[in-house]
Structures are given as structure tokens and as C-alpha cells.
Amino acid sequence: SQTIHQWPATLVQPVGSPLSLECTVEGTSNPNLYWYRQAAGRGLQLLFYSVGIGQISSEVPQNLSASRPQDRQFILSSKKLLLSDSGFYLCAWSVQAQPQHFGDGTRLSIL
Amino acid sequence: DQQVKQNSPSLSVQEGRISILNCDYTNSMFDYFLWYKKYPAEGPTFLISISSIKDKNEDGRFTVFLNKSAKHLSLHIVPSQPGDSAVYFCAASWSGGGSNYKLTFGKGTLLTVNP
């Protein structure tokens, strides 16, 4: 069966520091991969998606970037975090476009 | 502009009764709808979906109804169990224009099932 791993579960970072969140999927090949963010009091917002190695689509302009160095690895990064980057970050995968299956998320707090 | 709306932030029902969670959407291009369930400190779990060519889809205790003319869908849980207590998200996508990967989510409804 397929599983998705996200880490770390929680992270506290100072403003201006870099960020790297990692997501890996097991049990499937060539999945579609996604990064979402849930800000406080809001629904989930799609940030990036990838249909293959090195292929990244960005949904909203922001302080973040994504990379897919391997088939089942998806990384969310920032060179300098802002206070507004705080939130709950979720990685997801799918075989076709839908349904998408989510990891357990990373709670990111910026101080 | 919120294209998927869940107007009830919370809902409380008794164990054994029916839970009805509602969702409205504004984008008539949406043609695929999903419900997710989320426990605290976990990611959302896919529950059930429906294509716009159908008006009902059933899976065990969960049934989703779609009313395209009203741009409204609902999730029925019968009978409700205490373990169903969670936040439920409605989500929508459309298959045209290369946008089928994008899910638009509502803000969620917190369901509490009381023993």
C-alpha cells in the first residue's frame, strides 16, 4: 500500500532563516505530488504541484519554492522566512489528478 | 473570492442520528467534488467523491449528494458515531484547462458526535 511521510511534524524558525520541508511517498511510481498550506482560520491552499521529476508548477506567488529531485521526493524551501509563512503545510500525492492523499503535515511557526 | 463555502463552522449531533454537512460552490466549471475528514494534528483523509455526471454516491455510512442547479453538495453520515467527530472539508476541482490537479477547499465544518 502507498504511504506518505512528512517531516518534521513541528518546526519553530526565526524570521529570515531558511526552510526545508521534505516529503516522500512509498508504494507507487511517478505520483503527482502537491504542497498545500493551511493558514489559521482558512481552508487549504495549493502552493505547488509536480507531475514528474524536475517539473514544478506554482499556484501562487510567494516566498517559497519547491523541488522534486527524485520521483517520490518533494521538497518545500525558502531562503528567508517571513512571519506570514507561518501555517500548517501539507504534502499530498495522487496517481491520477484526484483523489489526493495527504501526509500528516508540518506545523511551522515563525518567531 | 471563496469559491467553495462551508457556511456552518460546527455541527453537533447525537450518536446514532444522521449528520448532514453542507457545501456550496460558485464556480460552475467544477465537475468533481470530494469530502475529506481531518483529525487534530493529522492530515486530511479522503472520504468520498462524486463526479458532476452523478447526483448521488454512497459508500457505507457515507453518502454524498450533488445538486448542480443549486451548486450545492452535502455529505450524509448515517448512523453517526463518536469516532466521526472531526473537521470535514469539502473540495472541488475541474478537469478543463489543465486545472484538474487543483483542489479548491472550503474552510471546514467541525462535527461533534455526542455519545
Coordinates of N, CA and C in Angstrom, one line a residue:
Chain A
S1 N 0.8 -1.2 0.0 CA 0.0 0.0 0.0 C 0.9 1.2 0.0
Q2 N 0.3 2.4 -0.4 CA 1.0 3.6 -0.5 C 1.1 4.3 0.8
T3 N 2.2 4.9 1.1 CA 2.3 5.7 2.3 C 3.0 7.0 2.0
I4 N 2.8 8.0 2.8 CA 3.4 9.3 2.6 C 4.0 9.8 3.9
H5 N 5.2 10.3 3.8 CA 5.9 10.7 5.0 C 6.3 12.2 4.9
Q6 N 6.1 12.9 6.0 CA 6.4 14.3 6.0 C 7.1 14.6 7.3
W7 N 8.2 15.4 7.2 CA 8.9 15.8 8.4 C 9.6 17.1 8.3
P8 N 9.7 17.8 9.4 CA 9.4 17.4 10.7 C 7.9 17.7 11.0
A9 N 7.3 17.2 12.1 CA 5.9 17.4 12.4 C 5.7 18.8 12.9
T10 N 6.6 19.4 13.6 CA 6.5 20.8 14.0 C 7.9 21.4 13.9
L11 N 7.9 22.7 13.6 CA 9.1 23.5 13.4 C 8.9 24.9 13.8
V12 N 9.9 25.4 14.6 CA 9.8 26.8 15.0 C 11.1 27.4 14.5
Q13 N 10.9 28.5 13.7 CA 12.0 29.1 13.0 C 12.0 30.6 13.2
P14 N 13.2 31.3 13.3 CA 13.2 32.7 13.3 C 12.9 33.4 12.0
V15 N 12.4 34.6 12.0 CA 12.3 35.3 10.7 C 13.6 35.5 10.0
G16 N 13.6 35.3 8.7 CA 14.9 35.4 8.0 C 15.7 34.1 7.8
S17 N 15.3 33.1 8.5 CA 16.0 31.8 8.4 C 15.6 31.0 7.2
P18 N 16.4 30.1 6.8 CA 15.9 29.2 5.6 C 15.0 28.1 6.1
L19 N 14.4 27.5 5.1 CA 13.4 26.4 5.4 C 13.6 25.3 4.4
S20 N 13.5 24.1 4.9 CA 13.4 22.9 4.1 C 12.5 21.9 4.7
L21 N 11.4 21.6 4.0 CA 10.5 20.6 4.4 C 10.5 19.4 3.4
E22 N 10.5 18.2 3.9 CA 10.7 17.1 3.0 C 9.5 16.2 3.0
C23 N 9.1 15.6 1.9 CA 8.0 14.7 1.7 C 8.4 13.6 0.8
T24 N 8.2 12.3 1.3 CA 8.5 11.2 0.4 C 7.2 10.3 0.4
V25 N 7.1 9.6 -0.7 CA 6.0 8.7 -1.0 C 6.5 7.3 -1.2
E26 N 5.9 6.3 -0.7 CA 6.3 4.9 -0.9 C 5.2 4.1 -1.5
G27 N 5.5 3.1 -2.3 CA 4.5 2.2 -2.7 C 3.8 2.6 -4.1
T28 N 4.4 3.6 -4.7 CA 3.8 4.0 -6.0 C 4.9 4.6 -6.9
S29 N 4.7 4.6 -8.2 CA 5.7 5.2 -9.0 C 5.1 6.3 -9.8
N30 N 5.9 7.3 -10.1 CA 5.5 8.5 -10.8 C 4.2 9.1 -10.3
P31 N 4.2 9.4 -9.0 CA 3.0 10.0 -8.5 C 3.0 11.5 -8.8
N32 N 1.8 12.1 -8.8 CA 1.7 13.6 -8.8 C 1.9 14.0 -7.3
L33 N 2.6 15.0 -7.1 CA 2.9 15.5 -5.7 C 2.5 16.9 -5.6
Y34 N 2.1 17.3 -4.4 CA 1.5 18.6 -4.1 C 2.0 19.1 -2.7
W35 N 2.1 20.4 -2.6 CA 2.3 21.1 -1.4 C 1.1 22.1 -1.2
Y36 N 0.5 22.0 0.0 CA -0.6 22.9 0.4 C -0.2 23.6 1.7
R37 N -0.9 24.7 1.9 CA -0.7 25.4 3.2 C -2.1 25.7 3.8
Q38 N -2.3 25.6 5.0 CA -3.5 26.0 5.7 C -3.1 27.0 6.7
A39 N -3.5 28.3 6.4 CA -3.3 29.4 7.4 C -4.4 29.3 8.4
A40 N -4.2 30.0 9.5 CA -5.1 30.0 10.6 C -6.5 30.5 10.2
G41 N -7.6 29.7 10.4 CA -8.9 30.1 10.0 C -9.3 30.1 8.6
R42 N -8.4 29.4 7.8 CA -8.7 29.3 6.4 C -8.6 27.9 5.9
G43 N -9.1 27.7 4.7 CA -9.0 26.4 4.1 C -7.6 26.1 3.5
L44 N -7.5 24.9 3.0 CA -6.2 24.5 2.4 C -6.0 25.2 1.0
Q45 N -4.8 25.7 0.8 CA -4.5 26.4 -0.4 C -3.3 25.7 -1.1
L46 N -3.5 25.4 -2.4 CA -2.5 24.7 -3.1 C -1.3 25.7 -3.4
L47 N -0.1 25.3 -3.1 CA 1.1 26.1 -3.4 C 1.8 25.6 -4.6
F48 N 2.1 24.3 -4.7 CA 2.9 23.8 -5.8 C 2.3 22.4 -6.1
Y49 N 2.5 22.0 -7.4 CA 2.3 20.6 -7.7 C 3.3 20.2 -8.8
S50 N 3.5 18.9 -8.8 CA 4.5 18.3 -9.7 C 4.0 17.0 -10.4
V51 N 4.2 16.9 -11.7 CA 3.7 15.7 -12.4 C 4.9 14.8 -12.7
G52 N 6.1 15.2 -12.4 CA 7.3 14.4 -12.7 C 8.6 15.1 -12.2
I53 N 9.7 14.3 -12.2 CA 11.0 14.8 -11.7 C 11.3 16.2 -12.4
G54 N 11.6 17.1 -11.6 CA 12.1 18.4 -12.1 C 10.9 19.3 -12.7
Q55 N 9.7 18.8 -12.6 CA 8.6 19.6 -13.2 C 7.8 20.1 -12.0
I56 N 7.8 21.5 -11.9 CA 7.1 22.1 -10.8 C 6.2 23.2 -11.3
S57 N 5.0 23.2 -10.8 CA 4.0 24.3 -11.2 C 3.7 25.0 -9.9
S58 N 3.7 26.4 -10.0 CA 3.4 27.2 -8.8 C 2.1 27.8 -9.0
E59 N 1.3 27.8 -7.9 CA -0.1 28.3 -8.0 C -0.2 29.7 -7.5
V60 N 0.6 30.1 -6.6 CA 0.5 31.5 -6.0 C 1.9 32.0 -5.9
P61 N 2.1 33.3 -6.2 CA 3.4 33.9 -5.9 C 3.7 34.0 -4.5
Q62 N 4.9 33.7 -4.1 CA 5.2 33.7 -2.6 C 6.7 33.6 -2.4
N63 N 7.0 33.5 -1.1 CA 8.3 33.4 -0.7 C 8.9 32.0 -0.7
L64 N 8.2 31.1 -1.2 CA 8.6 29.7 -1.2 C 8.9 29.1 -2.5
S65 N 9.6 28.0 -2.5 CA 9.9 27.3 -3.8 C 9.8 25.8 -3.5
A66 N 9.7 25.0 -4.6 CA 9.6 23.6 -4.4 C 10.5 22.9 -5.4
S67 N 11.0 21.7 -5.1 CA 11.8 21.0 -6.0 C 11.4 19.5 -5.9
R68 N 11.7 18.8 -6.9 CA 11.4 17.3 -7.0 C 12.7 16.6 -7.5
P69 N 13.7 16.4 -6.7 CA 14.9 15.8 -7.1 C 14.8 14.3 -7.5
Q70 N 13.9 13.6 -6.9 CA 13.6 12.2 -7.2 C 12.1 12.0 -7.4
D71 N 11.8 10.8 -8.0 CA 10.4 10.5 -8.4 C 9.5 10.7 -7.2
R72 N 9.9 10.2 -6.0 CA 8.9 10.2 -4.9 C 9.3 11.1 -3.8
Q73 N 10.1 12.1 -4.1 CA 10.6 13.1 -3.1 C 10.2 14.5 -3.5
F74 N 9.6 15.3 -2.6 CA 9.1 16.6 -2.9 C 9.6 17.5 -1.8
I75 N 10.3 18.6 -2.1 CA 10.8 19.4 -1.0 C 10.3 20.9 -1.2
L76 N 9.9 21.4 0.0 CA 9.5 22.8 0.0 C 10.5 23.6 0.7
S77 N 10.9 24.8 0.1 CA 12.1 25.5 0.6 C 11.8 27.0 0.6
S78 N 12.6 27.7 1.5 CA 12.6 29.1 1.5 C 14.0 29.6 1.8
K79 N 14.5 30.7 1.2 CA 15.8 31.2 1.6 C 15.7 32.1 2.8
K80 N 14.6 32.8 3.0 CA 14.4 33.7 4.1 C 12.9 33.7 4.5
L81 N 12.6 33.1 5.6 CA 11.2 33.0 6.1 C 10.7 34.4 6.5
L82 N 9.4 34.6 6.3 CA 8.6 35.7 6.7 C 7.6 35.3 7.8
L83 N 7.2 36.3 8.6 CA 6.2 35.9 9.6 C 4.9 35.3 8.9
S84 N 4.6 35.8 7.7 CA 3.4 35.3 7.0 C 3.5 33.9 6.5
D85 N 4.7 33.3 6.6 CA 4.9 31.9 6.2 C 4.4 30.9 7.3
S86 N 4.0 31.4 8.4 CA 3.5 30.5 9.5 C 2.3 29.8 9.0
G87 N 2.1 28.5 9.4 CA 0.9 27.8 9.0 C 1.2 26.3 9.0
F88 N 0.2 25.6 8.5 CA 0.3 24.1 8.5 C 0.5 23.7 7.1
Y89 N 1.6 23.0 6.9 CA 2.0 22.7 5.5 C 1.7 21.2 5.3
L90 N 1.1 20.9 4.2 CA 0.7 19.5 3.9 C 1.2 19.1 2.5
C91 N 1.8 17.9 2.5 CA 2.2 17.3 1.2 C 1.1 16.3 0.9
A92 N 0.9 16.1 -0.4 CA -0.1 15.1 -0.9 C 0.4 14.5 -2.2
W93 N -0.2 13.3 -2.4 CA 0.1 12.6 -3.7 C -1.2 12.1 -4.3
S94 N -1.1 11.8 -5.6 CA -2.2 11.2 -6.3 C -1.6 10.4 -7.5
V95 N -2.4 9.4 -7.9 CA -2.0 8.6 -9.1 C -2.5 9.3 -10.4
Q96 N -3.8 9.6 -10.4 CA -4.3 10.5 -11.4 C -4.5 11.8 -10.7
A97 N -5.2 12.8 -11.3 CA -5.4 14.1 -10.6 C -6.1 14.0 -9.3
Q98 N -7.1 13.2 -9.2 CA -7.9 13.1 -8.0 C -8.2 11.6 -7.7
P99 N -8.4 11.1 -6.4 CA -8.3 12.0 -5.2 C -6.8 12.1 -4.8
Q100 N -6.6 13.1 -4.0 CA -5.3 13.3 -3.5 C -5.2 12.8 -2.0
H101 N -4.1 12.3 -1.6 CA -3.9 11.7 -0.3 C -2.9 12.5 0.4
F102 N -3.2 12.8 1.6 CA -2.3 13.8 2.4 C -1.4 13.1 3.4
G103 N -0.3 13.8 3.7 CA 0.5 13.4 4.8 C 0.0 14.1 6.1
D104 N 0.7 13.9 7.2 CA 0.2 14.4 8.5 C 0.6 15.9 8.7
G105 N 1.4 16.5 7.8 CA 1.6 17.9 7.9 C 2.7 18.3 8.8
T106 N 3.2 19.5 8.6 CA 4.2 20.2 9.4 C 3.6 21.5 9.9
R107 N 3.6 21.7 11.2 CA 3.2 22.9 11.8 C 4.4 23.8 11.9
L108 N 4.4 24.9 11.1 CA 5.5 25.8 11.1 C 5.2 27.1 11.8
S109 N 6.0 27.5 12.8 CA 5.8 28.8 13.5 C 7.0 29.6 13.3
I110 N 6.7 30.8 12.9 CA 7.8 31.8 12.6 C 7.8 32.8 13.8
L111 N 9.0 33.0 14.4 CA 9.1 33.9 15.5 C 9.9 35.2 15.1
Chain B
D1 N -12.0 35.8 -3.2 CA -13.3 35.2 -3.6 C -13.3 33.7 -3.2
Q2 N -14.2 33.3 -2.3 CA -14.2 32.0 -1.8 C -15.1 31.2 -2.7
Q3 N -14.6 30.3 -3.5 CA -15.4 29.5 -4.5 C -16.0 28.3 -3.9
V4 N -15.6 27.8 -2.8 CA -16.2 26.7 -2.1 C -16.5 27.1 -0.7
K5 N -17.7 27.1 -0.3 CA -18.1 27.6 1.0 C -18.8 26.5 1.9
Q6 N -18.3 26.5 3.1 CA -19.0 25.6 4.1 C -19.4 26.6 5.2
N7 N -20.7 26.9 5.2 CA -21.2 28.0 6.0 C -21.4 27.7 7.4
S8 N -21.4 26.4 7.8 CA -21.5 26.0 9.2 C -20.1 25.7 9.7
P9 N -19.6 26.5 10.6 CA -18.3 26.2 11.2 C -18.3 24.9 12.1
S10 N -19.5 24.6 12.6 CA -19.6 23.5 13.5 C -21.0 22.9 13.5
L11 N -21.0 21.6 13.9 CA -22.3 20.9 13.9 C -22.2 19.8 15.0
S12 N -23.3 19.7 15.8 CA -23.3 18.7 16.9 C -24.5 17.8 16.7
V13 N -24.3 16.5 16.8 CA -25.4 15.6 16.6 C -25.2 14.5 17.7
Q14 N -26.3 13.7 17.9 CA -26.3 12.6 18.9 C -25.8 11.3 18.1
E15 N -25.1 10.5 18.8 CA -24.7 9.2 18.3 C -26.0 8.5 17.8
G16 N -25.8 7.9 16.6 CA -26.9 7.1 16.0 C -27.8 7.9 15.1
R17 N -27.7 9.2 15.2 CA -28.6 10.1 14.3 C -27.8 10.4 13.0
I18 N -28.5 11.1 12.2 CA -27.8 11.5 10.9 C -27.1 12.8 11.0
S19 N -25.9 12.8 10.4 CA -25.1 14.1 10.3 C -25.2 14.6 8.9
I20 N -25.6 15.8 8.7 CA -25.6 16.4 7.3 C -24.7 17.6 7.3
L21 N -23.7 17.5 6.5 CA -22.7 18.6 6.3 C -22.9 19.2 4.9
N22 N -23.0 20.5 4.8 CA -23.3 21.1 3.6 C -22.2 21.9 3.0
C23 N -22.2 22.1 1.7 CA -21.2 22.8 1.0 C -21.8 23.4 -0.3
D24 N -21.4 24.7 -0.5 CA -21.9 25.4 -1.7 C -20.7 25.9 -2.5
Y25 N -20.9 25.9 -3.8 CA -19.8 26.4 -4.7 C -20.3 27.4 -5.6
T26 N -19.4 28.2 -6.1 CA -19.8 29.3 -7.0 C -19.3 29.1 -8.5
N27 N -18.3 28.3 -8.6 CA -17.7 28.1 -10.0 C -18.4 27.0 -10.7
S28 N -19.2 27.3 -11.7 CA -19.9 26.3 -12.4 C -19.1 25.4 -13.3
M29 N -17.8 25.7 -13.4 CA -16.8 24.8 -14.1 C -16.4 23.6 -13.3
F30 N -16.6 23.6 -12.0 CA -16.3 22.5 -11.1 C -17.1 21.3 -11.6
D31 N -16.3 20.1 -11.7 CA -17.0 18.9 -12.2 C -16.6 17.7 -11.3
Y32 N -15.9 17.9 -10.3 CA -15.5 16.8 -9.4 C -15.4 17.3 -8.0
F33 N -16.1 16.6 -7.1 CA -16.2 17.1 -5.7 C -15.8 16.0 -4.7
L34 N -15.1 16.4 -3.7 CA -14.6 15.4 -2.7 C -14.9 15.9 -1.3
W35 N -15.0 14.9 -0.4 CA -15.0 15.2 1.1 C -13.8 14.6 1.7
Y36 N -13.2 15.4 2.6 CA -12.1 14.9 3.4 C -12.5 15.0 4.9
K37 N -11.9 14.2 5.7 CA -12.1 14.2 7.2 C -10.7 14.4 7.8
K38 N -10.7 15.3 8.8 CA -9.4 15.6 9.4 C -9.5 15.6 10.9
Y39 N -8.6 14.8 11.5 CA -8.4 14.8 13.0 C -7.3 15.8 13.3
P40 N -7.3 16.3 14.6 CA -6.3 17.2 15.0 C -4.9 16.6 14.8
A41 N -4.0 17.4 14.4 CA -2.6 17.0 14.2 C -2.4 15.9 13.2
E42 N -3.3 15.7 12.3 CA -3.2 14.8 11.2 C -3.5 15.4 9.9
G43 N -3.1 14.8 8.8 CA -3.6 15.4 7.5 C -5.0 14.9 7.2
P44 N -5.6 15.6 6.2 CA -7.0 15.2 5.8 C -7.0 13.8 5.2
T45 N -8.0 13.1 5.4 CA -8.2 11.7 4.9 C -9.3 11.7 3.9
F46 N -9.1 11.2 2.7 CA -10.1 11.2 1.7 C -11.3 10.3 2.1
L47 N -12.5 10.8 2.0 CA -13.7 10.0 2.4 C -14.5 9.5 1.2
I48 N -14.9 10.4 0.4 CA -15.8 10.0 -0.7 C -15.8 11.2 -1.8
S49 N -16.1 10.8 -3.0 CA -16.1 11.8 -4.0 C -17.4 11.6 -4.9
I50 N -17.6 12.6 -5.8 CA -18.7 12.5 -6.8 C -18.4 13.3 -8.0
S51 N -18.6 12.7 -9.1 CA -18.5 13.4 -10.4 C -19.8 14.2 -10.7
S52 N -19.6 15.2 -11.5 CA -20.8 16.0 -11.8 C -21.8 15.3 -12.7
I53 N -21.5 14.1 -13.2 CA -22.4 13.4 -14.0 C -23.4 12.6 -13.2
K54 N -23.1 12.6 -11.9 CA -23.9 11.8 -10.9 C -24.6 12.8 -10.0
D55 N -25.6 12.4 -9.3 CA -26.2 13.2 -8.2 C -26.1 12.5 -6.9
K56 N -25.6 11.3 -6.8 CA -25.5 10.6 -5.6 C -24.4 9.6 -5.7
N57 N -23.6 9.5 -4.5 CA -22.6 8.4 -4.4 C -22.6 7.9 -3.0
E58 N -22.6 6.6 -2.8 CA -22.8 6.1 -1.5 C -21.6 5.1 -1.2
D59 N -21.1 5.2 0.0 CA -20.0 4.3 0.5 C -20.2 4.0 1.9
G60 N -20.9 2.9 2.2 CA -21.1 2.5 3.6 C -22.0 3.5 4.3
R61 N -21.6 4.1 5.4 CA -22.4 5.0 6.1 C -22.4 6.4 5.5
F62 N -21.5 6.6 4.5 CA -21.4 8.0 3.9 C -22.0 8.1 2.5
T63 N -22.8 9.1 2.4 CA -23.5 9.4 1.1 C -23.2 10.8 0.7
V64 N -22.8 11.1 -0.5 CA -22.7 12.5 -1.0 C -23.8 12.7 -2.0
F65 N -24.4 13.9 -1.9 CA -25.5 14.3 -2.8 C -25.0 15.6 -3.5
L66 N -25.3 15.6 -4.8 CA -24.9 16.8 -5.6 C -26.1 17.4 -6.3
N67 N -26.3 18.6 -6.1 CA -27.4 19.4 -6.8 C -26.7 20.5 -7.6
K68 N -26.5 20.1 -8.9 CA -25.8 21.0 -9.8 C -26.5 22.4 -10.0
S69 N -27.8 22.3 -10.1 CA -28.5 23.5 -10.4 C -28.4 24.5 -9.3
A70 N -28.3 24.0 -8.0 CA -28.2 24.8 -6.9 C -26.7 25.0 -6.5
K71 N -25.8 24.4 -7.2 CA -24.4 24.4 -6.8 C -24.2 24.1 -5.4
H72 N -24.7 23.0 -5.0 CA -24.8 22.5 -3.6 C -24.5 21.0 -3.5
L73 N -23.7 20.7 -2.5 CA -23.5 19.3 -2.2 C -23.5 19.1 -0.7
S74 N -23.9 17.9 -0.3 CA -24.0 17.6 1.1 C -23.4 16.2 1.3
L75 N -22.9 16.0 2.5 CA -22.4 14.7 3.0 C -23.3 14.2 4.1
H76 N -23.9 13.0 4.0 CA -24.7 12.4 5.0 C -24.0 11.3 5.6
I77 N -24.0 11.3 7.0 CA -23.4 10.2 7.7 C -24.5 9.5 8.5
V78 N -24.7 8.3 8.2 CA -25.8 7.5 9.0 C -25.4 6.1 9.3
P79 N -25.4 5.6 10.5 CA -25.6 6.4 11.7 C -24.3 7.1 12.1
S80 N -24.4 8.2 12.8 CA -23.2 8.9 13.3 C -22.6 8.2 14.5
Q81 N -21.3 8.2 14.5 CA -20.6 7.5 15.6 C -19.6 8.5 16.3
P82 N -19.3 8.4 17.5 CA -18.4 9.3 18.2 C -17.0 9.4 17.4
G83 N -16.6 8.4 16.8 CA -15.3 8.4 16.1 C -15.4 9.2 14.8
D84 N -16.6 9.6 14.4 CA -16.8 10.5 13.3 C -16.5 12.0 13.6
S85 N -16.3 12.3 14.9 CA -16.0 13.6 15.3 C -14.7 14.1 14.7
A86 N -14.7 15.1 13.9 CA -13.6 15.6 13.2 C -14.0 16.8 12.4
V87 N -13.0 17.5 11.7 CA -13.3 18.5 10.8 C -13.5 17.9 9.4
Y88 N -14.6 18.3 8.7 CA -14.8 17.8 7.4 C -14.7 18.9 6.4
F89 N -13.9 18.7 5.4 CA -13.6 19.6 4.3 C -14.3 19.2 3.0
C90 N -14.9 20.1 2.4 CA -15.4 19.9 1.0 C -14.4 20.5 0.1
A91 N -14.2 19.8 -1.1 CA -13.2 20.3 -2.1 C -13.8 20.1 -3.5
A92 N -13.3 20.9 -4.4 CA -13.8 20.8 -5.8 C -12.7 21.0 -6.7
S93 N -12.9 20.4 -7.9 CA -11.9 20.6 -9.0 C -12.6 20.6 -10.3
W94 N -11.9 21.0 -11.4 CA -12.5 20.9 -12.7 C -11.4 20.4 -13.7
S95 N -11.9 19.6 -14.6 CA -10.9 18.9 -15.4 C -10.5 19.6 -16.7
G96 N -10.9 20.8 -16.9 CA -10.5 21.5 -18.1 C -9.3 22.4 -17.9
G97 N -8.7 22.8 -19.0 CA -7.7 23.8 -19.0 C -6.4 23.4 -18.2
G98 N -6.2 22.1 -18.0 CA -5.0 21.7 -17.2 C -5.2 22.0 -15.7
S99 N -6.4 22.2 -15.3 CA -6.5 22.6 -13.9 C -7.0 21.4 -13.0
N100 N -7.0 20.2 -13.6 CA -7.6 19.1 -12.8 C -6.8 18.7 -11.6
Y101 N -5.6 19.2 -11.5 CA -4.8 18.9 -10.3 C -5.1 19.8 -9.1
K102 N -5.8 20.9 -9.4 CA -6.0 21.9 -8.3 C -7.3 21.6 -7.6
L103 N -7.2 21.4 -6.3 CA -8.3 21.3 -5.4 C -8.6 22.6 -4.7
T104 N -9.8 23.0 -4.8 CA -10.2 24.2 -4.0 C -11.0 23.8 -2.8
F105 N -10.6 24.1 -1.6 CA -11.2 23.7 -0.4 C -12.1 24.7 0.2
G106 N -13.1 24.2 1.0 CA -13.8 25.0 1.9 C -13.0 25.2 3.2
K107 N -13.6 26.0 4.1 CA -12.9 26.2 5.4 C -13.1 25.1 6.4
G108 N -14.0 24.2 6.1 CA -14.2 23.1 7.0 C -15.4 23.3 8.0
T109 N -16.0 22.1 8.4 CA -17.0 22.1 9.4 C -16.6 21.1 10.5
L110 N -16.6 21.6 11.8 CA -16.2 20.7 12.9 C -17.5 19.9 13.3
L111 N -17.5 18.6 13.1 CA -18.6 17.7 13.5 C -18.2 17.1 14.9
T112 N -19.2 17.2 15.8 CA -19.0 16.6 17.1 C -20.2 15.6 17.3
V113 N -19.9 14.4 17.5 CA -20.9 13.4 17.7 C -20.9 13.0 19.2
N114 N -22.0 13.3 19.8 CA -22.1 13.1 21.3 C -22.6 11.7 21.6
P115 N -22.0 11.0 22.6 CA -22.4 9.6 22.9 C -23.8 9.7 23.6

